[in-house]
PDB file of C-alpha atoms and ligand atoms in Angstrom:
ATOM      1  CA  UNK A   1      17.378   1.162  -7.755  1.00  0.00           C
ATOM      2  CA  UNK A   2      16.954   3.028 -11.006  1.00  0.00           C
ATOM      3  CA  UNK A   3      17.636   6.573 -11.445  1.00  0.00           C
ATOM      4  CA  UNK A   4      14.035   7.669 -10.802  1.00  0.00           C
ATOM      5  CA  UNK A   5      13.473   5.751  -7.836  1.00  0.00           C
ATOM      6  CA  UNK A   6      16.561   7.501  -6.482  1.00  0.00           C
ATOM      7  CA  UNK A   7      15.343  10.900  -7.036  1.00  0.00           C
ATOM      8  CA  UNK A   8      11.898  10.301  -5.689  1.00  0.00           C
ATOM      9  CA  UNK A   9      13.745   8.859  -2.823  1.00  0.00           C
ATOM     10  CA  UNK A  10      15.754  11.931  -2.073  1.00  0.00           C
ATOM     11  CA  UNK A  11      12.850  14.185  -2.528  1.00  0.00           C
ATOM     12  CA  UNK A  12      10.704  12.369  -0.414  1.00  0.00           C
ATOM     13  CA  UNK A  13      13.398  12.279   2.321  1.00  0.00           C
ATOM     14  CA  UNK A  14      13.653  15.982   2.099  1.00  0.00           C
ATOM     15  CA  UNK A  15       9.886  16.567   2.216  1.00  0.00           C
ATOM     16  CA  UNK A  16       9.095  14.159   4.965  1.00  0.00           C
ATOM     17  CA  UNK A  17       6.930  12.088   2.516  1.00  0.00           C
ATOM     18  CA  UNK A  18       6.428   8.253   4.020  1.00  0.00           C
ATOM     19  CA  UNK A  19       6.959   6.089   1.040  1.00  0.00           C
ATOM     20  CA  UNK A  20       7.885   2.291   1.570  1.00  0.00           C
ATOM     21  CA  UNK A  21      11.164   1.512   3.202  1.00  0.00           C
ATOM     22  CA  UNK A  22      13.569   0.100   0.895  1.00  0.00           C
ATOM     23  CA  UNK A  23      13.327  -3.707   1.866  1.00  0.00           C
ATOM     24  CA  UNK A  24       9.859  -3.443   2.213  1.00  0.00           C
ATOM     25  CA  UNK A  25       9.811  -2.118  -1.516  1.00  0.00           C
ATOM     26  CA  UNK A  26      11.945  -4.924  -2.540  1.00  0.00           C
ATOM     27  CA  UNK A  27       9.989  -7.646  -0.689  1.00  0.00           C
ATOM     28  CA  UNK A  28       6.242  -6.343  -2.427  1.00  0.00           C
ATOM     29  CA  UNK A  29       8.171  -6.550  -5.831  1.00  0.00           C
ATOM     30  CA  UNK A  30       9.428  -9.648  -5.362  1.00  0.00           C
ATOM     31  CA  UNK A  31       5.669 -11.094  -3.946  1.00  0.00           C
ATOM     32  CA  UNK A  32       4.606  -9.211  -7.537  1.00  0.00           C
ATOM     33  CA  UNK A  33       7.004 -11.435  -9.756  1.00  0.00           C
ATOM     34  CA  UNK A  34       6.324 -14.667  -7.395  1.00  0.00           C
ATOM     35  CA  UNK A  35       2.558 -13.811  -7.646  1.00  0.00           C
ATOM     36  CA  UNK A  36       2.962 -13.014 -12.039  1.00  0.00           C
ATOM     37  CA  UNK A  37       1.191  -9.841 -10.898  1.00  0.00           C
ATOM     38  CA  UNK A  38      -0.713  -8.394 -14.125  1.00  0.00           C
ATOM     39  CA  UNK A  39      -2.751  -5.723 -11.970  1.00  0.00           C
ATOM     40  CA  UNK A  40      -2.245  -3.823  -9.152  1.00  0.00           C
ATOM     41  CA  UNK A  41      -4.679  -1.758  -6.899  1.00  0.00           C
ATOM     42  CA  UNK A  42      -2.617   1.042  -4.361  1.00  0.00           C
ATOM     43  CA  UNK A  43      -4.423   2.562  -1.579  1.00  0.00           C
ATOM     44  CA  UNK A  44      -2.674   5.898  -1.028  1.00  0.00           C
ATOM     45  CA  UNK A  45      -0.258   6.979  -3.730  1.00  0.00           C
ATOM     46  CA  UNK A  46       1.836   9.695  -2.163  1.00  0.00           C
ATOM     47  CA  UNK A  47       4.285  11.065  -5.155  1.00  0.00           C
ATOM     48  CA  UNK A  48       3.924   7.387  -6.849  1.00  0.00           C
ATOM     49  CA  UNK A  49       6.910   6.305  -5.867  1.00  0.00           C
ATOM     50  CA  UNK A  50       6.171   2.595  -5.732  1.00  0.00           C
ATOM     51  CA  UNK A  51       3.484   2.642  -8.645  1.00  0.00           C
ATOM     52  CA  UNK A  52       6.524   3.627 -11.126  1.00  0.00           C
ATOM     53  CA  UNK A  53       8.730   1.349  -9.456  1.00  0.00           C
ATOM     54  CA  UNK A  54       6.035  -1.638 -10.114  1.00  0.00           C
ATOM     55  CA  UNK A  55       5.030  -0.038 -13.806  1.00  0.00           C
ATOM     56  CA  UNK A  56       9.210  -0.006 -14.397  1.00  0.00           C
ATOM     57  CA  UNK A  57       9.012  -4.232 -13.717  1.00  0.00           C
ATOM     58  CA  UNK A  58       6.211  -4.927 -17.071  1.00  0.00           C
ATOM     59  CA  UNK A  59       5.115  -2.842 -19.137  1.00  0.00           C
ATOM     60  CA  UNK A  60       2.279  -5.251 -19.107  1.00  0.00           C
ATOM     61  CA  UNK A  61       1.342  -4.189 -15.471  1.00  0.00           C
ATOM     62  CA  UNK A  62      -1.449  -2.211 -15.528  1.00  0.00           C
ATOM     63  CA  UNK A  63      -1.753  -0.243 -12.217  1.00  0.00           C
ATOM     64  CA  UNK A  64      -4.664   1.769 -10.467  1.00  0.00           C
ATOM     65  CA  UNK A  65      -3.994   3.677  -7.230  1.00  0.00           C
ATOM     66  CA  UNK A  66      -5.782   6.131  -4.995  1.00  0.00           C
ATOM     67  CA  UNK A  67      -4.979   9.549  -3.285  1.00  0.00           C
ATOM     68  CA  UNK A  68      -7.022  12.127  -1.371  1.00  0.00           C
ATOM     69  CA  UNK A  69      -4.118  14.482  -1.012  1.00  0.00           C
ATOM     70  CA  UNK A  70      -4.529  17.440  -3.288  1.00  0.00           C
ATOM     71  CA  UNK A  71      -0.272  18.328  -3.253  1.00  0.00           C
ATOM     72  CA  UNK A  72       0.625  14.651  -3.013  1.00  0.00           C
ATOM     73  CA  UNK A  73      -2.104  13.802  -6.731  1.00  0.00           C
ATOM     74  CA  UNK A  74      -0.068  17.319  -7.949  1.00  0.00           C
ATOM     75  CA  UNK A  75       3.141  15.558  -7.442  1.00  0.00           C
ATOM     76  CA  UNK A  76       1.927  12.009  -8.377  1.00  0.00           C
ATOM     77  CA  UNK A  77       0.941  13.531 -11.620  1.00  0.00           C
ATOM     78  CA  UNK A  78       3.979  15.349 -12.159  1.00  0.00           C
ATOM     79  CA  UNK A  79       6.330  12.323 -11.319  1.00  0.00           C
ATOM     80  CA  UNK A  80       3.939  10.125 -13.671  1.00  0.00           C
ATOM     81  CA  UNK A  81       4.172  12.336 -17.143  1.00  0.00           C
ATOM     82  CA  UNK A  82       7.608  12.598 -16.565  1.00  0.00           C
ATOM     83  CA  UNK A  83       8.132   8.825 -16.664  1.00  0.00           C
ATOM     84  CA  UNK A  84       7.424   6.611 -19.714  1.00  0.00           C
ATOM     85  CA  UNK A  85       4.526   4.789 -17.677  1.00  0.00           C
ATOM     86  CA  UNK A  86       1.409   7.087 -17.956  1.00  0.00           C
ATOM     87  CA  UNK A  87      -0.130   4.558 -19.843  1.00  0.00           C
ATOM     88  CA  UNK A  88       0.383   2.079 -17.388  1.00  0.00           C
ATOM     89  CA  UNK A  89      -0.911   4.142 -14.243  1.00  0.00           C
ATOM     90  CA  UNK A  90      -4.278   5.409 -13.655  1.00  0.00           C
ATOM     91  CA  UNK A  91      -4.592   7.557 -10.975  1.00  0.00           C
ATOM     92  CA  UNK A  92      -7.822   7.711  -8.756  1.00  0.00           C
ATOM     93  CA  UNK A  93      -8.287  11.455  -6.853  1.00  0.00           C
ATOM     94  CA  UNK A  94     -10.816  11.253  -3.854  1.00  0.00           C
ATOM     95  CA  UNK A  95     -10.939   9.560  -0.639  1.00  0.00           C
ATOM     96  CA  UNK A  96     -10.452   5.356  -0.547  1.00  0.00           C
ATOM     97  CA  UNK A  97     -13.504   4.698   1.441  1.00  0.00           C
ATOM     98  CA  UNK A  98     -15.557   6.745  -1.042  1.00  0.00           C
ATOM     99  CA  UNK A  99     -14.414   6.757  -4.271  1.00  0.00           C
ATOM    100  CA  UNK A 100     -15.848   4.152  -6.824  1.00  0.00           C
ATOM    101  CA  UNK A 101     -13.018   2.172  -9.011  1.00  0.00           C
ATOM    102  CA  UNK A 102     -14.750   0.631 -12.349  1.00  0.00           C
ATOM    103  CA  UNK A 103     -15.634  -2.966 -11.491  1.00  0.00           C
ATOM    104  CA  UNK A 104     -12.422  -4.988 -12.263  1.00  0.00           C
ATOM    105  CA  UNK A 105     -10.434  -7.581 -10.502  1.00  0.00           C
ATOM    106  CA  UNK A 106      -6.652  -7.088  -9.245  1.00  0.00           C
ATOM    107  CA  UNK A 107      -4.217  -9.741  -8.483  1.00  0.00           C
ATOM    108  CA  UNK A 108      -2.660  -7.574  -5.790  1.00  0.00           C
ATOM    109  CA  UNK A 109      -4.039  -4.745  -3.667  1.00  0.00           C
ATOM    110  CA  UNK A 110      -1.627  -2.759  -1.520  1.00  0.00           C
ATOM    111  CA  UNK A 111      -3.067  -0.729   1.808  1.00  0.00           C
ATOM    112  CA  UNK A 112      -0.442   1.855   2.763  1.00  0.00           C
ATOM    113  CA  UNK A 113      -3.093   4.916   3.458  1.00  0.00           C
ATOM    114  CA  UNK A 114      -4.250   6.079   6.071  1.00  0.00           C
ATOM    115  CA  UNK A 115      -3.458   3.476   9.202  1.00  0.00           C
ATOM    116  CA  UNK A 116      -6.430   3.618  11.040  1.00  0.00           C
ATOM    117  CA  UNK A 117      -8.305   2.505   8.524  1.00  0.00           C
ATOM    118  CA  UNK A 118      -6.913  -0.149   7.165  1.00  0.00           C
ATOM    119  CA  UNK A 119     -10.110  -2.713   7.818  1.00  0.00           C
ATOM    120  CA  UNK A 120     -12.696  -0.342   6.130  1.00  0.00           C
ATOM    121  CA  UNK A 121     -10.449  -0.633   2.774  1.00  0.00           C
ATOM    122  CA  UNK A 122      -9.849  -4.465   3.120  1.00  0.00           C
ATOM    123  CA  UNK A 123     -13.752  -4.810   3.616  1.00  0.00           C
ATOM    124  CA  UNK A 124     -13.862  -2.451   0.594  1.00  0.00           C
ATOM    125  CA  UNK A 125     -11.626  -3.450  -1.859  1.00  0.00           C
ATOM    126  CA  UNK A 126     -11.258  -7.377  -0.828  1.00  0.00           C
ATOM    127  CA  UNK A 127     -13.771  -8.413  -3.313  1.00  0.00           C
ATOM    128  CA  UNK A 128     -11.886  -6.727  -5.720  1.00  0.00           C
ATOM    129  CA  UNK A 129      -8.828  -9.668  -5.838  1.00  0.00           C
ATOM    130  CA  UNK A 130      -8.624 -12.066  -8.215  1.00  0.00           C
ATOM    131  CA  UNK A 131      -8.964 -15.629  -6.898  1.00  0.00           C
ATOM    132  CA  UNK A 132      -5.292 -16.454  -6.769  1.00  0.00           C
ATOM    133  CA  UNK A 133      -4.290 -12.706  -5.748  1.00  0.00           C
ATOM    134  CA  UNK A 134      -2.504 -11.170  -3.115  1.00  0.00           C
ATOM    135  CA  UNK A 135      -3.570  -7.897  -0.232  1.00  0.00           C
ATOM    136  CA  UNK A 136      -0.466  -6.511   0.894  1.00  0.00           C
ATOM    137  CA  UNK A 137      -0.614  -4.209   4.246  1.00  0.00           C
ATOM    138  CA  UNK A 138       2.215  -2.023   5.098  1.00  0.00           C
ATOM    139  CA  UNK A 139       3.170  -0.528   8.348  1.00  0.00           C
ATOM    140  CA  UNK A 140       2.548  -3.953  10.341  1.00  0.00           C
ATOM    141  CA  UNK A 141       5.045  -3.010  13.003  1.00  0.00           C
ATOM    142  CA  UNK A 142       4.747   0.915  12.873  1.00  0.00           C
ATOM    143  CA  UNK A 143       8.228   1.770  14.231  1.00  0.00           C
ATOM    144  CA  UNK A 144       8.330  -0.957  16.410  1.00  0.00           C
ATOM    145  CA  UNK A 145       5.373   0.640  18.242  1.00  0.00           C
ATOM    146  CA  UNK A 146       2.854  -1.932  17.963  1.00  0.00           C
ATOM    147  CA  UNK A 147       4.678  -4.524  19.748  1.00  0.00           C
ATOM    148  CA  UNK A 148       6.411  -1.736  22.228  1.00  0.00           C
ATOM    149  CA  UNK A 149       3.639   0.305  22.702  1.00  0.00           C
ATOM    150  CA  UNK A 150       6.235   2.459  25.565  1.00  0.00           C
ATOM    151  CA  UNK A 151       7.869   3.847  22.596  1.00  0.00           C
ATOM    152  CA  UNK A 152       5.353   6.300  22.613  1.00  0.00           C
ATOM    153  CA  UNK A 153       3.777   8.876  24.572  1.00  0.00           C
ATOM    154  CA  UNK A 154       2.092  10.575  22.142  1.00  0.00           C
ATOM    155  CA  UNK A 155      -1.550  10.272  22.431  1.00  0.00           C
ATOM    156  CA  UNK A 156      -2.619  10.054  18.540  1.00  0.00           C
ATOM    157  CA  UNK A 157       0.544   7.772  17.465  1.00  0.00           C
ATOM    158  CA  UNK A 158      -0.868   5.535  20.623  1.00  0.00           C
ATOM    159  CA  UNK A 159      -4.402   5.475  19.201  1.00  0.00           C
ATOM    160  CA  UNK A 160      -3.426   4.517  15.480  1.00  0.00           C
ATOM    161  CA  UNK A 161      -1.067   1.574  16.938  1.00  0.00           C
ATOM    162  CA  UNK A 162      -3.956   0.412  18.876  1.00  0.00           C
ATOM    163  CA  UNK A 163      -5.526   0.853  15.747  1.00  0.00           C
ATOM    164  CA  UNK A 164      -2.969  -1.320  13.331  1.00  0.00           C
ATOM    165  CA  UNK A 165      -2.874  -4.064  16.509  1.00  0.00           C
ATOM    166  CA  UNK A 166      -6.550  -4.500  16.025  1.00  0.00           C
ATOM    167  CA  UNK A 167      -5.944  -4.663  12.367  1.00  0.00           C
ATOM    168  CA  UNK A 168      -2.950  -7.495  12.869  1.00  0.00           C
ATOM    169  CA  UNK A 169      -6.011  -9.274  15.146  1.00  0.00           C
ATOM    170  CA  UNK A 170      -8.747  -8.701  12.195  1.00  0.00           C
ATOM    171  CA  UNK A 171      -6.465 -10.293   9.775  1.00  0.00           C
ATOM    172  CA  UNK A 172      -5.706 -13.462  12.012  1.00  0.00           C
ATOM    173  CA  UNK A 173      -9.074 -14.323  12.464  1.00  0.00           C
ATOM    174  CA  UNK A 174     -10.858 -13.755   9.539  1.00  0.00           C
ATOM    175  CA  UNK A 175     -12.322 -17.068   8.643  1.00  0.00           C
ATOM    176  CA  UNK A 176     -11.959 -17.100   4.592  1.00  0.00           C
ATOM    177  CA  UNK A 177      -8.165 -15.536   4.114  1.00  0.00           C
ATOM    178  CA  UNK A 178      -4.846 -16.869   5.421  1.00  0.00           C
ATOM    179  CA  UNK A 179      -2.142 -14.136   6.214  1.00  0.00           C
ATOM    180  CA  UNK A 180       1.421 -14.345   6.755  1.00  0.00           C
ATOM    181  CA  UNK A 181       3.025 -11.575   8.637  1.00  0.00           C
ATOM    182  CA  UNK A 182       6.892 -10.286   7.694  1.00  0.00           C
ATOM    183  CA  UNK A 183       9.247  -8.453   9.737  1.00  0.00           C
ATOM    184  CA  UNK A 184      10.342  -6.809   6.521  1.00  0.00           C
ATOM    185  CA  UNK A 185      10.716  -3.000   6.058  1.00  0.00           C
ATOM    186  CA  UNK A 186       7.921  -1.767   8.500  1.00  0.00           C
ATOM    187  CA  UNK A 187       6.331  -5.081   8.405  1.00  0.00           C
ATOM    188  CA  UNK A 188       4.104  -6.652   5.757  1.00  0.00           C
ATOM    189  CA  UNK A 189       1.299  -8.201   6.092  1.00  0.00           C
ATOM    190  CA  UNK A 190       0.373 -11.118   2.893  1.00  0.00           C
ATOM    191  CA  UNK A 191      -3.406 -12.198   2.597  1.00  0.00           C
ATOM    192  CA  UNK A 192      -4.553 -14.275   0.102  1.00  0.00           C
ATOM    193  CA  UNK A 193      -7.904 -16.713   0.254  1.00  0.00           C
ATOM    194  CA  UNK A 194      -7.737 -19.852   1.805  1.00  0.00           C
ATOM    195  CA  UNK A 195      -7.438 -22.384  -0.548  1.00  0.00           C
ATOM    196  CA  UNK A 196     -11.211 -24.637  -0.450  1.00  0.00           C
TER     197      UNK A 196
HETATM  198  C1  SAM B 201       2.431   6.103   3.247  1.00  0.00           C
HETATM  199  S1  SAM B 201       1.854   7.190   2.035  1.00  0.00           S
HETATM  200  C2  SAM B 201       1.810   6.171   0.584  1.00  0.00           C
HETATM  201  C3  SAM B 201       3.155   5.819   0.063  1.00  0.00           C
HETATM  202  C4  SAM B 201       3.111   5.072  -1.261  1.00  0.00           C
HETATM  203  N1  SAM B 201       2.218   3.936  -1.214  1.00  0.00           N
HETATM  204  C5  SAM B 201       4.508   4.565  -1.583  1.00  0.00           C
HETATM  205  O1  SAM B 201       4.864   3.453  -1.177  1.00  0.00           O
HETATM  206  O2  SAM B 201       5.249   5.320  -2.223  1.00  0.00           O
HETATM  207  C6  SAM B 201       0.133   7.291   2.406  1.00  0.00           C
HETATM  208  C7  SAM B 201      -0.662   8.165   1.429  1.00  0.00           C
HETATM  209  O3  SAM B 201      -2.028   7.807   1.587  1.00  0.00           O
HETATM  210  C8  SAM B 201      -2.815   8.958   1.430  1.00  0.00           C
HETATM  211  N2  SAM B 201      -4.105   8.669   2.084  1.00  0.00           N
HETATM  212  C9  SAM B 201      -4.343   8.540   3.424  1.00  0.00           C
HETATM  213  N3  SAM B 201      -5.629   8.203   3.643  1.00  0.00           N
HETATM  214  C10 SAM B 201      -6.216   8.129   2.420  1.00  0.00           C
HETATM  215  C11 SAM B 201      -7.545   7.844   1.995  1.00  0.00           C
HETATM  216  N4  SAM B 201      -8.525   7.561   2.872  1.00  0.00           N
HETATM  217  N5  SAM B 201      -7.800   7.845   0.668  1.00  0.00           N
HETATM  218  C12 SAM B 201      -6.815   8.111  -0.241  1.00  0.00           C
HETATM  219  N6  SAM B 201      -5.546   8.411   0.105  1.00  0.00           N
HETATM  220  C13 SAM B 201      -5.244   8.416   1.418  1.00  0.00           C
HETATM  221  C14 SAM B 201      -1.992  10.055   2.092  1.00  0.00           C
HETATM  222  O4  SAM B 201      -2.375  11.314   1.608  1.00  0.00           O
HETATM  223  C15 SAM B 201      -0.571   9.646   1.708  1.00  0.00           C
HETATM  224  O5  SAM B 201      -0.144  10.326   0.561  1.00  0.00           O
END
């Protein structure tokens, strides 16, 4: 982990930002390098933690990637001009299910926004990928909850793990992709298009 990533690390620790675990981190980059990953779409920024970690891999990655949050775009903003990578990122400000990207076509798109609405932005942003791309989903497992459901009692937590369950379900049957699920970080979800 580079210097930066270790400071954004700390800081989002200490401001109870939810960034991608570690592994998790380390499994998307390595899908990016496997996948020669020249664009990449992020659904929900935070302080752009894993955008500069991508944009630190290529300089030839070009990266586009969404928040709604107006402190979270402050900090994104702040943590992107002080990085040599502004070129490389282009941050979106609005709300994922509303806001209109510029017709282009990604070879990976990575959901990590808001969980319970995960299938509105695949339906969105799925015709986005490139033929051979990737759709990676974080927060498969959510704590462990979604396959321990007990491990809550909290009536909203219980709603958005019903939630990412019916997600997990969407993604299993959907006729046109294939997706592997990995108990990695929080879990990962991989969907690419079934092969013709
Ligand atoms: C888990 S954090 C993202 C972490 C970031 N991807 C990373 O790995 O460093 C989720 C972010 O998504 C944002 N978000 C949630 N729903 C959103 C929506 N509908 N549109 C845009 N951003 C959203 C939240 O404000 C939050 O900052």
């Amino acid at each position: 982990m580079n210097s930066e990533q270790t400071l954004l690390k700390k800081y989002a620790k200490e401001n109870h930002v939810p960034v991608m675990f570690d592994d998790g981190l380390e499994f998307l980059i390595n899908e990016i390098k496997t996948n020669d990953v020249r664009s990449f779409l992020e659904i929900g920024t935070a302080i752009a933690k894993t955008s500069l970690a991508i944009a630190s891999l290529d300089p030839h990655i070009k990266i586009v990637t969404i928040e709604r949050d107006p402190e979270m775009i402050r900090q994104a903003r702040r943590n992107i001009a002080a990085s040599d990578k502004e070129k490389q990122i282009t941050l979106i400000e609005g709300d994922a299910n509303e806001v209109e990207i510029e017709q282009q076509l990604f070879d990976c798109i990575f959901i990590d926004a808001a969980k319970a609405q995960y299938q509105r932005f695949f339906a969105k942003y799925s015709p986005l990928l490139s033929q051979n791309g990737i759709i990676v989903s974080d927060n498969m497992n959510f704590h462990g909850m979604v396959d321990n459901p007990e491990l809550t009692h909290n009536r909203n937590t219980k709603h958005l793990v019903r939630k990412i369950r019916a997600y997990r379900e969407y993604l299993s049957t959907l006729e046109d992709w294939e997706t592997t699920f990995y108990d990695v970080g929080d879990g990962v979800a991989v969907t690419r298009r079934k092969k013709s």
